[in-house]
Tab-separated table of C-alpha atoms and ligand atoms in Angstrom:
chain	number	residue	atom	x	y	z
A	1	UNK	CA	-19.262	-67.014	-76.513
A	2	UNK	CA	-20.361	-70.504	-75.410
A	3	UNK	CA	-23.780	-71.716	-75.874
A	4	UNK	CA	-26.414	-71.004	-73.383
A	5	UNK	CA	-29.123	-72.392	-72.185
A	6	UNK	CA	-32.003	-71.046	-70.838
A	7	UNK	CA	-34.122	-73.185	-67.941
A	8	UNK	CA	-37.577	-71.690	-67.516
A	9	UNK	CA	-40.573	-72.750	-65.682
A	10	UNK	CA	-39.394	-75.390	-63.228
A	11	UNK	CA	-39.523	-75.782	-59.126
A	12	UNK	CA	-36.091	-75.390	-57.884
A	13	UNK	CA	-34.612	-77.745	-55.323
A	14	UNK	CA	-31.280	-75.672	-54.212
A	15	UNK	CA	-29.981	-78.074	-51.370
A	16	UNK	CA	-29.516	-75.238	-49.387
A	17	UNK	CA	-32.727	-74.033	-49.348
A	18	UNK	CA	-34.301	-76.744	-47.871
A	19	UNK	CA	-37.534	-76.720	-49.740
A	20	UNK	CA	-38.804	-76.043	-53.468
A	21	UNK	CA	-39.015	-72.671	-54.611
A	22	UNK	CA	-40.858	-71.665	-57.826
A	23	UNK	CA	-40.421	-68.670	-60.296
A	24	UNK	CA	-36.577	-68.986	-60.417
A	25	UNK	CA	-34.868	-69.198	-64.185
A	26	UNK	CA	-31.364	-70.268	-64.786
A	27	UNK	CA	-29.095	-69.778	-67.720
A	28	UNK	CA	-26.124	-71.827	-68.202
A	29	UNK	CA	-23.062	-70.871	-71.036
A	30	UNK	CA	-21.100	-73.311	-71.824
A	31	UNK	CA	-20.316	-76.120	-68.623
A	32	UNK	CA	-20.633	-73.676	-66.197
A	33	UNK	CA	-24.227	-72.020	-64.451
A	34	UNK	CA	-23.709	-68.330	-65.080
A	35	UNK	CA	-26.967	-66.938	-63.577
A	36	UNK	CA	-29.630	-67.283	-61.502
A	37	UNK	CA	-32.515	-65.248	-60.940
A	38	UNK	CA	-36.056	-64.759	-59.802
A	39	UNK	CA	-36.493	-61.870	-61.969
A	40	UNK	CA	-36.853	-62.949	-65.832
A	41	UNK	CA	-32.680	-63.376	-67.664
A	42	UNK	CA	-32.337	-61.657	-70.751
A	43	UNK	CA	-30.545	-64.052	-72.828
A	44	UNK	CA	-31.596	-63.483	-76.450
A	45	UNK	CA	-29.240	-66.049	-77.910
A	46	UNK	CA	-30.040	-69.094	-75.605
A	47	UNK	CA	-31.858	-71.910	-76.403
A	48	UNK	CA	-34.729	-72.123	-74.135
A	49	UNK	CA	-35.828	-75.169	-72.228
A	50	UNK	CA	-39.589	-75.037	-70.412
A	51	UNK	CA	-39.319	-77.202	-67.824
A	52	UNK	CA	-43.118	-77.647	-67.440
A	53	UNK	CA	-42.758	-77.023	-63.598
A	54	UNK	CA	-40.922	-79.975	-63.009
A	55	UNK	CA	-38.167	-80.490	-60.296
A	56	UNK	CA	-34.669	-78.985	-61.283
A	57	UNK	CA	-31.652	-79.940	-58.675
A	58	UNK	CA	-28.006	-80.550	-59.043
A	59	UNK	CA	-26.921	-83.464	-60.620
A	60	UNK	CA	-26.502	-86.302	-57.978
A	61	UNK	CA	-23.128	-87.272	-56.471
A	62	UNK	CA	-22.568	-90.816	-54.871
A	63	UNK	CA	-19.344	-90.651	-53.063
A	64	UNK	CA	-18.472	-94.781	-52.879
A	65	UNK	CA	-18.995	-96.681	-56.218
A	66	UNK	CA	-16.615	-99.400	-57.641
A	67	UNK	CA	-16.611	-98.542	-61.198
A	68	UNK	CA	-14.846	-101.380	-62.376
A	69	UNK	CA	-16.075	-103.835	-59.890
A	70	UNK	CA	-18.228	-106.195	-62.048
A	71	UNK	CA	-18.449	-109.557	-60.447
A	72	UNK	CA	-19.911	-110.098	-57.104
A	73	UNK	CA	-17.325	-112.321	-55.965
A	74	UNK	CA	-14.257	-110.674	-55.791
A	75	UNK	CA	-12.173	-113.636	-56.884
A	76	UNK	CA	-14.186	-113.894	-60.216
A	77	UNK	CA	-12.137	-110.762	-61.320
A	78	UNK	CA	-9.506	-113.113	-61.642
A	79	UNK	CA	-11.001	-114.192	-65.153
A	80	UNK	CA	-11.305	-110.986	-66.456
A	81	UNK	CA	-8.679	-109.706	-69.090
A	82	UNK	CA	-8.410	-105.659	-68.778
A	83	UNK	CA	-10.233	-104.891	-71.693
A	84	UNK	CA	-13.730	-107.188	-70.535
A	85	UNK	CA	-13.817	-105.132	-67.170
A	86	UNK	CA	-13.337	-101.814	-69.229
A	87	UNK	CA	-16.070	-102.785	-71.835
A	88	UNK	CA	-18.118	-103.879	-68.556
A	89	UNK	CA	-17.555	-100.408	-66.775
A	90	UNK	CA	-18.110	-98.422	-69.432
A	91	UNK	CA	-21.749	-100.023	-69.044
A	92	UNK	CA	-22.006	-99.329	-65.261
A	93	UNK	CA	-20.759	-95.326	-65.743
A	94	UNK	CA	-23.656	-95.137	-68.421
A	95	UNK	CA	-25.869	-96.882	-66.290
A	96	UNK	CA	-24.653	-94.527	-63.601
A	97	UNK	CA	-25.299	-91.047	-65.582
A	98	UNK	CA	-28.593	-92.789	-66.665
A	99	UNK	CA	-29.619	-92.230	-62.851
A	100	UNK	CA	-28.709	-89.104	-62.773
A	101	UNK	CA	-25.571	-89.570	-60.834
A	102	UNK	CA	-23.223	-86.638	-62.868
A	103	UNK	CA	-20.601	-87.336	-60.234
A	104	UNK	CA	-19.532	-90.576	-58.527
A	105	UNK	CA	-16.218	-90.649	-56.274
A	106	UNK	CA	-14.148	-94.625	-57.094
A	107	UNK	CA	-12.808	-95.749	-53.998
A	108	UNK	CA	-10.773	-98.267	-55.622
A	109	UNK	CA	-9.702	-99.808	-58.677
A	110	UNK	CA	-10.608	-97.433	-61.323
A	111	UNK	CA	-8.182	-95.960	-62.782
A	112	UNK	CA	-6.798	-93.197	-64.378
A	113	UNK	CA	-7.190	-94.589	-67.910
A	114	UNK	CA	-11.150	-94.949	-67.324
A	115	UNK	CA	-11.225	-90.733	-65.687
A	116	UNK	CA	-9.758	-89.648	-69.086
A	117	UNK	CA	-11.810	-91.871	-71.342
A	118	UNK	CA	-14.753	-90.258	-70.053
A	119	UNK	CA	-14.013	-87.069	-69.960
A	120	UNK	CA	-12.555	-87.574	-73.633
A	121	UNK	CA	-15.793	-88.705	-74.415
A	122	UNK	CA	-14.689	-92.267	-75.409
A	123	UNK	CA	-16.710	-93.503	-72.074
A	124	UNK	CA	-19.959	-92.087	-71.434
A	125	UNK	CA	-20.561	-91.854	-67.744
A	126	UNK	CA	-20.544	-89.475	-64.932
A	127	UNK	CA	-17.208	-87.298	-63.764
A	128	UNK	CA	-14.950	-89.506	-62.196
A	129	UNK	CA	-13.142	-88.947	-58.623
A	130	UNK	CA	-10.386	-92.189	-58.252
A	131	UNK	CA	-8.721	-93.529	-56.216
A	132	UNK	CA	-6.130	-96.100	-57.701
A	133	UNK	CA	-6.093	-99.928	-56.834
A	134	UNK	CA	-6.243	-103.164	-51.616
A	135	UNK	CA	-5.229	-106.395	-51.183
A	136	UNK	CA	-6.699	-109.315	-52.516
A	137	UNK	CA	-4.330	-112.358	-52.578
A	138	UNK	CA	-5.282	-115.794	-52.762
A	139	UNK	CA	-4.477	-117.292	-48.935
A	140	UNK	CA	-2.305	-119.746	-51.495
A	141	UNK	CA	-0.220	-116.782	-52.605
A	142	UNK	CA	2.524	-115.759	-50.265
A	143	UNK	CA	4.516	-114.096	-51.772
A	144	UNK	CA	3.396	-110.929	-53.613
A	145	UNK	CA	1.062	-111.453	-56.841
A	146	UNK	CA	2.168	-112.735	-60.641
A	147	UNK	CA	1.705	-109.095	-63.013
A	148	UNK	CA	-0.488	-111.290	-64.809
A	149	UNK	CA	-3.273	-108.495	-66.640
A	150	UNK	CA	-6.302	-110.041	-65.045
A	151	UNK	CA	-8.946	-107.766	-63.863
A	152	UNK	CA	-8.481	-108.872	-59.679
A	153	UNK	CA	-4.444	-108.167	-60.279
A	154	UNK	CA	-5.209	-105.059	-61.753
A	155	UNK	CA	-7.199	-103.614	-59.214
A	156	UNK	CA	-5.017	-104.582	-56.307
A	157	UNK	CA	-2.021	-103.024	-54.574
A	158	UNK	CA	-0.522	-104.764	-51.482
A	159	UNK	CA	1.841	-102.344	-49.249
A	160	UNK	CA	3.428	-104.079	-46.371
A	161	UNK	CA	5.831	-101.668	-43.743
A	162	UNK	CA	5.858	-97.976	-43.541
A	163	UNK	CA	8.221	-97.140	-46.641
A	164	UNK	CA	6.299	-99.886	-48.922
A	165	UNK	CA	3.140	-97.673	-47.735
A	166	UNK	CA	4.676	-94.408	-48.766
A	167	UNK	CA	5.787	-95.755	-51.770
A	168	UNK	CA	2.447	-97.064	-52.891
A	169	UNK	CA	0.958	-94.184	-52.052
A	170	UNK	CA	2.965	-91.869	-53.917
A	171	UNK	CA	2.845	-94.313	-56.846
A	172	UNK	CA	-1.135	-94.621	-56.783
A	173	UNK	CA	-0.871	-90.284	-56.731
A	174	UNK	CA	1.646	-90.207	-59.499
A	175	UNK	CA	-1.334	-92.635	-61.447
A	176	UNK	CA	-3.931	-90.133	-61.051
A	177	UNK	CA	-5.834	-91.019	-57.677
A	178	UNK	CA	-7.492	-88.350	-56.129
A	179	UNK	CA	-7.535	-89.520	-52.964
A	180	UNK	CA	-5.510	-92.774	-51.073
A	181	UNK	CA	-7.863	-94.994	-50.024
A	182	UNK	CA	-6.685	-97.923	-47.290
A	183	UNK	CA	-8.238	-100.922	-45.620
A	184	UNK	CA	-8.160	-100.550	-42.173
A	185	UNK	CA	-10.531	-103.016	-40.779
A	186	UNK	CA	-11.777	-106.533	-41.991
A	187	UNK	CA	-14.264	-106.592	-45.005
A	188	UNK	CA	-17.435	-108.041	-46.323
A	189	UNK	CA	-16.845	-109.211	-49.730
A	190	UNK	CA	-12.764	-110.371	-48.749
A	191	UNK	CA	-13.515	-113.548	-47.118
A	192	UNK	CA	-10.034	-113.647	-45.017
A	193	UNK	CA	-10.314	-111.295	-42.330
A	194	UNK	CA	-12.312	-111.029	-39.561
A	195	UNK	CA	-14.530	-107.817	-39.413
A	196	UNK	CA	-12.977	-106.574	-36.161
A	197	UNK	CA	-9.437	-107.328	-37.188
A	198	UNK	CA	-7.154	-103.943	-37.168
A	199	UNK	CA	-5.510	-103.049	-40.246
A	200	UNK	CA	-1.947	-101.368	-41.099
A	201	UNK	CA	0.092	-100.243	-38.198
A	202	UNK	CA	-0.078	-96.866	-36.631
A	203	UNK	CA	3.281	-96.199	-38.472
A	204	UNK	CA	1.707	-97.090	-41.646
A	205	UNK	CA	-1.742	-95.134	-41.442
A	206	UNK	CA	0.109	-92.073	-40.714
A	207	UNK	CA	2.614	-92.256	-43.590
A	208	UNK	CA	-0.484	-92.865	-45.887
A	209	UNK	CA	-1.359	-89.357	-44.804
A	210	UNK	CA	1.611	-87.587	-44.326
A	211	UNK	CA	1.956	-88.662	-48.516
A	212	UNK	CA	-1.695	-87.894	-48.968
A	213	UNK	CA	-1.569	-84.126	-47.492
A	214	UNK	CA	1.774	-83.521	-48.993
A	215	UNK	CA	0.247	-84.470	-52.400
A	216	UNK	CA	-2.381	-81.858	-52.026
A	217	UNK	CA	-4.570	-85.228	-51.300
A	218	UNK	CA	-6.855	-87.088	-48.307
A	219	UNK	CA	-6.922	-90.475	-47.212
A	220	UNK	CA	-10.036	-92.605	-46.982
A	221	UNK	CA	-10.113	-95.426	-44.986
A	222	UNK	CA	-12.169	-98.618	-45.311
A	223	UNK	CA	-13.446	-98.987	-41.327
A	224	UNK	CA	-16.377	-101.027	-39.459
A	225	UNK	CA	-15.708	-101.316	-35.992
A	226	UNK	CA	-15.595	-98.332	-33.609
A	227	UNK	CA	-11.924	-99.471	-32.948
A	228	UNK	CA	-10.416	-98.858	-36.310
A	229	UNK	CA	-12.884	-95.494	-37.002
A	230	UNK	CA	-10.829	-94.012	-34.022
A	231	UNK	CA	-7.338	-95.044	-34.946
A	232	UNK	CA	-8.361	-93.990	-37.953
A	233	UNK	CA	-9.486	-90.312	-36.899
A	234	UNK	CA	-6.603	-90.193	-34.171
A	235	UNK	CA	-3.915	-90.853	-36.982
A	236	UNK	CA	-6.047	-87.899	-39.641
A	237	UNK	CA	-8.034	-89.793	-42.241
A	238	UNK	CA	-10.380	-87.569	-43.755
A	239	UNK	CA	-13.282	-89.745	-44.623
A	240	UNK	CA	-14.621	-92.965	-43.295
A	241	UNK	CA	-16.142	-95.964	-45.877
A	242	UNK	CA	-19.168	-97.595	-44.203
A	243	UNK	CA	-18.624	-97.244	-40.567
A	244	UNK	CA	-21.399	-99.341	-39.970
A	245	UNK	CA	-20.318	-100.317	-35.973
A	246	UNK	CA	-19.744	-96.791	-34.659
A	247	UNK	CA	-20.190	-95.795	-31.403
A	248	UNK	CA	-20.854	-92.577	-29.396
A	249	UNK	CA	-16.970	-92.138	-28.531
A	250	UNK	CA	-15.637	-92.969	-31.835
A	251	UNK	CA	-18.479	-90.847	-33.363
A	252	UNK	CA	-17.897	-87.849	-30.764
A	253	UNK	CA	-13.972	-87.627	-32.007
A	254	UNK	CA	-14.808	-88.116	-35.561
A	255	UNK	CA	-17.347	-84.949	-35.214
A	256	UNK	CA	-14.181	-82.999	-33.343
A	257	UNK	CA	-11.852	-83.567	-36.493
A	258	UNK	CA	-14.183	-82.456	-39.185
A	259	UNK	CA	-14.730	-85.709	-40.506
A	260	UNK	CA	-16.896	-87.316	-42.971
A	261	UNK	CA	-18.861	-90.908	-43.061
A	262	UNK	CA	-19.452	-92.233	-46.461
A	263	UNK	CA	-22.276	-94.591	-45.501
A	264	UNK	CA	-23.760	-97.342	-48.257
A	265	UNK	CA	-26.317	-99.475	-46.700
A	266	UNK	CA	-27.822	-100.339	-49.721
A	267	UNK	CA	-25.072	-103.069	-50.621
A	268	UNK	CA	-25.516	-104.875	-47.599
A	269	UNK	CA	-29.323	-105.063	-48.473
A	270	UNK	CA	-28.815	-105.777	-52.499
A	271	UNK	CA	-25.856	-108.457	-50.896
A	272	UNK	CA	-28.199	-110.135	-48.569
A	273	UNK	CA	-31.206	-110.673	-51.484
A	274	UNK	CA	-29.116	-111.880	-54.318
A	275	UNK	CA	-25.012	-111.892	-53.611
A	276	UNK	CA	-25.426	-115.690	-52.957
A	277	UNK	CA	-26.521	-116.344	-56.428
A	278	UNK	CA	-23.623	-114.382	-58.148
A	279	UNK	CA	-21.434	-116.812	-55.852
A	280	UNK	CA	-20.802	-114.911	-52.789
A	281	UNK	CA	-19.443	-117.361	-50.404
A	282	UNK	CA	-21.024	-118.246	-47.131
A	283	UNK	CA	-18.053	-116.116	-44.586
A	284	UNK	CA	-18.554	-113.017	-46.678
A	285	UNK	CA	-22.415	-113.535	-46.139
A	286	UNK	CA	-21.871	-114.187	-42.656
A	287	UNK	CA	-20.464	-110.919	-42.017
A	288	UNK	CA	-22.910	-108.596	-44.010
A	289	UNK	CA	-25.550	-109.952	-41.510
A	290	UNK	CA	-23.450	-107.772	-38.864
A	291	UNK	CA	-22.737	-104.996	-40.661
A	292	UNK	CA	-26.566	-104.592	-41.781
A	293	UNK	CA	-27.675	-104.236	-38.297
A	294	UNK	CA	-25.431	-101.649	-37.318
A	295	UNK	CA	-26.444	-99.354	-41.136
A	296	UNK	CA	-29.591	-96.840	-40.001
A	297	UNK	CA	-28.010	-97.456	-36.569
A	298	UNK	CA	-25.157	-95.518	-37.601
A	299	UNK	CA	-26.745	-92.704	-39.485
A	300	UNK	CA	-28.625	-92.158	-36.387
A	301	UNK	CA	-25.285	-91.597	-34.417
A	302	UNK	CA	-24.058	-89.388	-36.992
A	303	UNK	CA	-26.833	-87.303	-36.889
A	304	UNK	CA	-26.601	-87.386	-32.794
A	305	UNK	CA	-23.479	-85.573	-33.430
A	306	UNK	CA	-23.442	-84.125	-36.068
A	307	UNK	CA	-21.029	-85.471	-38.657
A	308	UNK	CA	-21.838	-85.096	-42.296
A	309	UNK	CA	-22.800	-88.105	-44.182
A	310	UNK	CA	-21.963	-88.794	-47.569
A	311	UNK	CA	-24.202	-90.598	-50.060
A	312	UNK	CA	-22.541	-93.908	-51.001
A	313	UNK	CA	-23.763	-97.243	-52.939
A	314	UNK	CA	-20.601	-99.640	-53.122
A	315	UNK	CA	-22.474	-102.180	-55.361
A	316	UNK	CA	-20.214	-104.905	-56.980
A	317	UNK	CA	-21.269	-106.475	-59.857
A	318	UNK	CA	-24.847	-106.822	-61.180
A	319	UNK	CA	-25.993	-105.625	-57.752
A	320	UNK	CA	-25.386	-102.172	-58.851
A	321	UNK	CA	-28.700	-101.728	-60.685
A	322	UNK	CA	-29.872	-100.774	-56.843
A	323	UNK	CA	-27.715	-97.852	-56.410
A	324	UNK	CA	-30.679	-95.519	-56.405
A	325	UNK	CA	-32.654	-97.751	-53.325
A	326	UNK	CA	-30.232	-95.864	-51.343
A	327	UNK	CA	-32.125	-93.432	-51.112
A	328	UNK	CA	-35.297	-94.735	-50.345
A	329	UNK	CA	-33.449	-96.736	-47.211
A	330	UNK	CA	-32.171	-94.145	-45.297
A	331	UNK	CA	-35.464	-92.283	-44.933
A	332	UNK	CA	-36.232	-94.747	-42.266
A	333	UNK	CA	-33.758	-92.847	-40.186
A	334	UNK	CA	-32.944	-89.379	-41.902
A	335	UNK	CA	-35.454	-86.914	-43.421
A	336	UNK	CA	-35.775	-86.611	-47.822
A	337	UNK	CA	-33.444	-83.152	-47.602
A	338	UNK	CA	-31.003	-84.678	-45.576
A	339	UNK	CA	-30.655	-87.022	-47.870
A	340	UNK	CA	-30.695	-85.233	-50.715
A	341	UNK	CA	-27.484	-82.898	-49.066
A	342	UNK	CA	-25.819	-85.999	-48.727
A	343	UNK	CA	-26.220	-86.878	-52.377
A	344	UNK	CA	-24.872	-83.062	-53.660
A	345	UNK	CA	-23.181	-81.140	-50.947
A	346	UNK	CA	-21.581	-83.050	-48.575
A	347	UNK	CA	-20.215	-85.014	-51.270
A	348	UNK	CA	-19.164	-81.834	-53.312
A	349	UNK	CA	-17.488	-81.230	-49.518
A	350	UNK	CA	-15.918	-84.469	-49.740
A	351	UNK	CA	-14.654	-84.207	-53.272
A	352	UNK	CA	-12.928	-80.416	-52.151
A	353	UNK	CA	-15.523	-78.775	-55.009
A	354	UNK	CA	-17.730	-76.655	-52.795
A	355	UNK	CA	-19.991	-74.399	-54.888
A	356	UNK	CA	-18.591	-76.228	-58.300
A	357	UNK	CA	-20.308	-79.096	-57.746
A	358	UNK	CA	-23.529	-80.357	-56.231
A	359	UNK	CA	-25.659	-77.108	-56.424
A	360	UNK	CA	-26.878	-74.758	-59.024
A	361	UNK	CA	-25.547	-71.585	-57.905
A	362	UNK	CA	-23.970	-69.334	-60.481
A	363	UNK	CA	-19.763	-70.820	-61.148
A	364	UNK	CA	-21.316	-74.364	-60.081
A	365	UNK	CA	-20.406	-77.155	-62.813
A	366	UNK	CA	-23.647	-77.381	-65.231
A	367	UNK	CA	-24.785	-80.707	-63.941
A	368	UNK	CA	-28.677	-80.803	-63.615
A	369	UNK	CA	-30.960	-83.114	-63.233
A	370	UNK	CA	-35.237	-82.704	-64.075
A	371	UNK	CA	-37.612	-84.654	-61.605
A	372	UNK	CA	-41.187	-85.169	-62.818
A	373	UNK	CA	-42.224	-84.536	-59.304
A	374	UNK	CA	-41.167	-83.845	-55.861
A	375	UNK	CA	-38.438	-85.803	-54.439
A	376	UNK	CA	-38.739	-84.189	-51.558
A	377	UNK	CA	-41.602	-85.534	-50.862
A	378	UNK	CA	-41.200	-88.961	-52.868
A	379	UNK	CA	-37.423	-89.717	-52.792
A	380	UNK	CA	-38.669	-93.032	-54.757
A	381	UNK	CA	-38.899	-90.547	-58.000
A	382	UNK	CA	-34.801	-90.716	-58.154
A	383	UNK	CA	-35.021	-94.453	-58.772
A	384	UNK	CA	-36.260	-96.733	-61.694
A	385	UNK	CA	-33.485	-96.446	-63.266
A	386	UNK	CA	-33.782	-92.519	-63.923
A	387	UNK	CA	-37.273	-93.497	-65.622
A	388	UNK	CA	-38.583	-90.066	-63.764
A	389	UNK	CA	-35.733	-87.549	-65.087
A	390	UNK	CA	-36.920	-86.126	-68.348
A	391	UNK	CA	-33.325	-84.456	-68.455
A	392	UNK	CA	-30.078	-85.007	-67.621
A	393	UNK	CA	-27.509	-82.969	-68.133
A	394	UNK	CA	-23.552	-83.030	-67.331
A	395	UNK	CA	-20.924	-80.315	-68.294
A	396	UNK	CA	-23.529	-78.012	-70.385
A	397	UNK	CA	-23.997	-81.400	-72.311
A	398	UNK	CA	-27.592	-82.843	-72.668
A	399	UNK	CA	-27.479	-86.585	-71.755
A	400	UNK	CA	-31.163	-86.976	-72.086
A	401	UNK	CA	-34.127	-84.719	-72.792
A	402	UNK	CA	-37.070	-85.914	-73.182
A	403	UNK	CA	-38.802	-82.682	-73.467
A	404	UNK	CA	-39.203	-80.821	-76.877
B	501	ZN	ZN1	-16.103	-100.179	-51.433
């Protein structure tokens, strides 16, 4: 038999439930949570943990992180030899697991190579959803990229035409990715292309997902503007990254196909105080002041009609200390349990793990997290850097305990 562990004496904050609920134990054998009960577990063999009737909750998922991402400016990657940005992730995925994220979902550029050094235990970080490598070409280069091994080449696949689409798609599922992720409206941090420009052709988009669903797989698609969100749900993306500039309509038809928004307003907040002095240049700047407006905006349409919204951070480089502030942002807009779903359900949702991941019912991954205190009533306490988690725990696996 596996080991067990025994949680006594804590508050339980079931996302479901909607509020804290004491006298509850839990007993977990092996990676998995095997029981839980409001009448005492007899489990004579398991090593008992008192939580002193602090918080316990699923481990947190953020659904849009750039594992790999560690300069600001994009082109900067361009200096980086392979093993530099892997040393320099491994930092962030610690950093990541330190905040009690047990779960983060790369929407591009990590990398099949990172997934299995973590869960070989060579990394130490959080379990990783990938996606593969989006364009990023000098406006000097045109023709395709040198295979140089720098970290902005690495990263980066360019698909031009419906077959070169289907092709990269199928190669990026063949490396690994979990899900196909594709730009499909201009960006913040790539200087070139106007926010409102339309990305890929109709042609394209679709043969992205025909790949995707064949592979057993989703696409996500990178959109701002209301106009690309609804190609993007007319032609069956699954989830939407940012989606800052929706509107009602676009909104209204995302709702009617079952769609999710991965929303990360935090970047554009972390980007506006300090991207400028990790050399940001001024168009990229330019454009986060638009997208910031539109952030609780959008939330609030989202809630209007009622599509789930995914926790996301999308920090690049040393900006990704702040991935925590996102939750302290959206309670402007959105109320502390809302938030909290959208940081262990809906992303378990996203991620297709359901009842495996982002709750602590019995079959459900044993990814935990201890509050000293009530986030649901001070979301703050999930930020500092996980100063306020006396435990953290991923796969059955103690990260941290501070208790004795
Ligand atoms: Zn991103």
């Amino acid at each position: 038999m596996s080991q067990q562990i025994l949680f006594k004496n804590f508050e339980l904050l079931e996302p479901s439930f909607g509020e804290l609920r004491g006298g509850y134990q839990l007993l977990l054998e092996g990676d998995t949570v095997k029981e839980i009960s409001e009448t005492p577990i007899k489990a004579t063999d398991a090593t008992v943990i008192d939580c002193g009737k602090r918080t316990l909750m699923p481990g947190l998922i953020d659904s849009h992180v750039h594992a790999i991402h560690s300069e600001v400016n994009v082109r900067f990657m361009e200096m980086l030899p392979l093993t530099l940005i892997t040393a320099r992730a491994a930092t962030r995925l610690r950093a990541m697991l330190d905040r009690g994220f047990t779960t983060v979902r790369d929407t591009g550029g990590a990398d099949w190579g990172i997934k299995t050094a973590i869960e070989t235990g060579h990394i130490v970080g959080p379990r990783l959803y990938i996606a593969g490598h989006s364009d990023s070409r000098r406006r000097t280069n045109r023709g395709g990229e040198c295979a140089c091994c720098n970290g902005l080449q690495f990263k980066s696949a360019v698909a031009d035409g419906v077959d070169e689409v289907r092709k990269s798609a199928r190669e990026q599922m063949r490396q690994g990715a979990d899900h196909v992720k594709i730009m499909m409206s201009g960006g913040v941090a790539s200087p070139y292309d106007p926010l409102d420009s339309l990305q890929f052709s109709d042609g394209e988009v679709a043969a992205a997902v025909e790949e995707a669903t064949a592979f057993g797989r989703y696409v996500c698609a990178h959109a701002y503007s209301a106009e690309a969100i609804t190609r993007a749900a007319r032609l069956g993306v699954r989830t939407i990254e940012h989606g800052n500039l929706i509107d009602d309509a676009s909104a209204k038809l995302m709702a009617e196909k079952g769609m999710y928004l991965v929303a990360n307003l935090v970047t554009y907040y972390a980007m506006k105080d300090r991207a400028a002095q990790y050399g940001m240049i001024g168009e990229s700047l330019a454009k986060n002041e638009i997208v910031l407006q539109g952030g609780l905006k959008s939330l609030e349409i989202c809630k209007h009609h009622g599509i789930p919204v995914a926790y996301g951070s999308d920090l690049l480089g040393e900006l990704h200390w702040d991935q925590s502030k996102e939750f302290v942002i959206r309670q402007e807009v959105v109320s502390p349990i809302e938030i909290i779903r959208s940081a262990t359900t809906i992303g378990a949702e996203i991620l297709r793990m359901p009842g495996r991941l982002g709750t602590l019912q019995p079959g459900a991954f044993a990814d935990a997290i201890l509050v000293d205190g009530n986030p649901l009533k001070d979301l703050a306490l999930l930020g500092d850097q996980g100063k306020h988690l006396s435990l953290i725990m991923k796969a059955g696996f103690l990260h941290k305990n501070l208790l004795n």
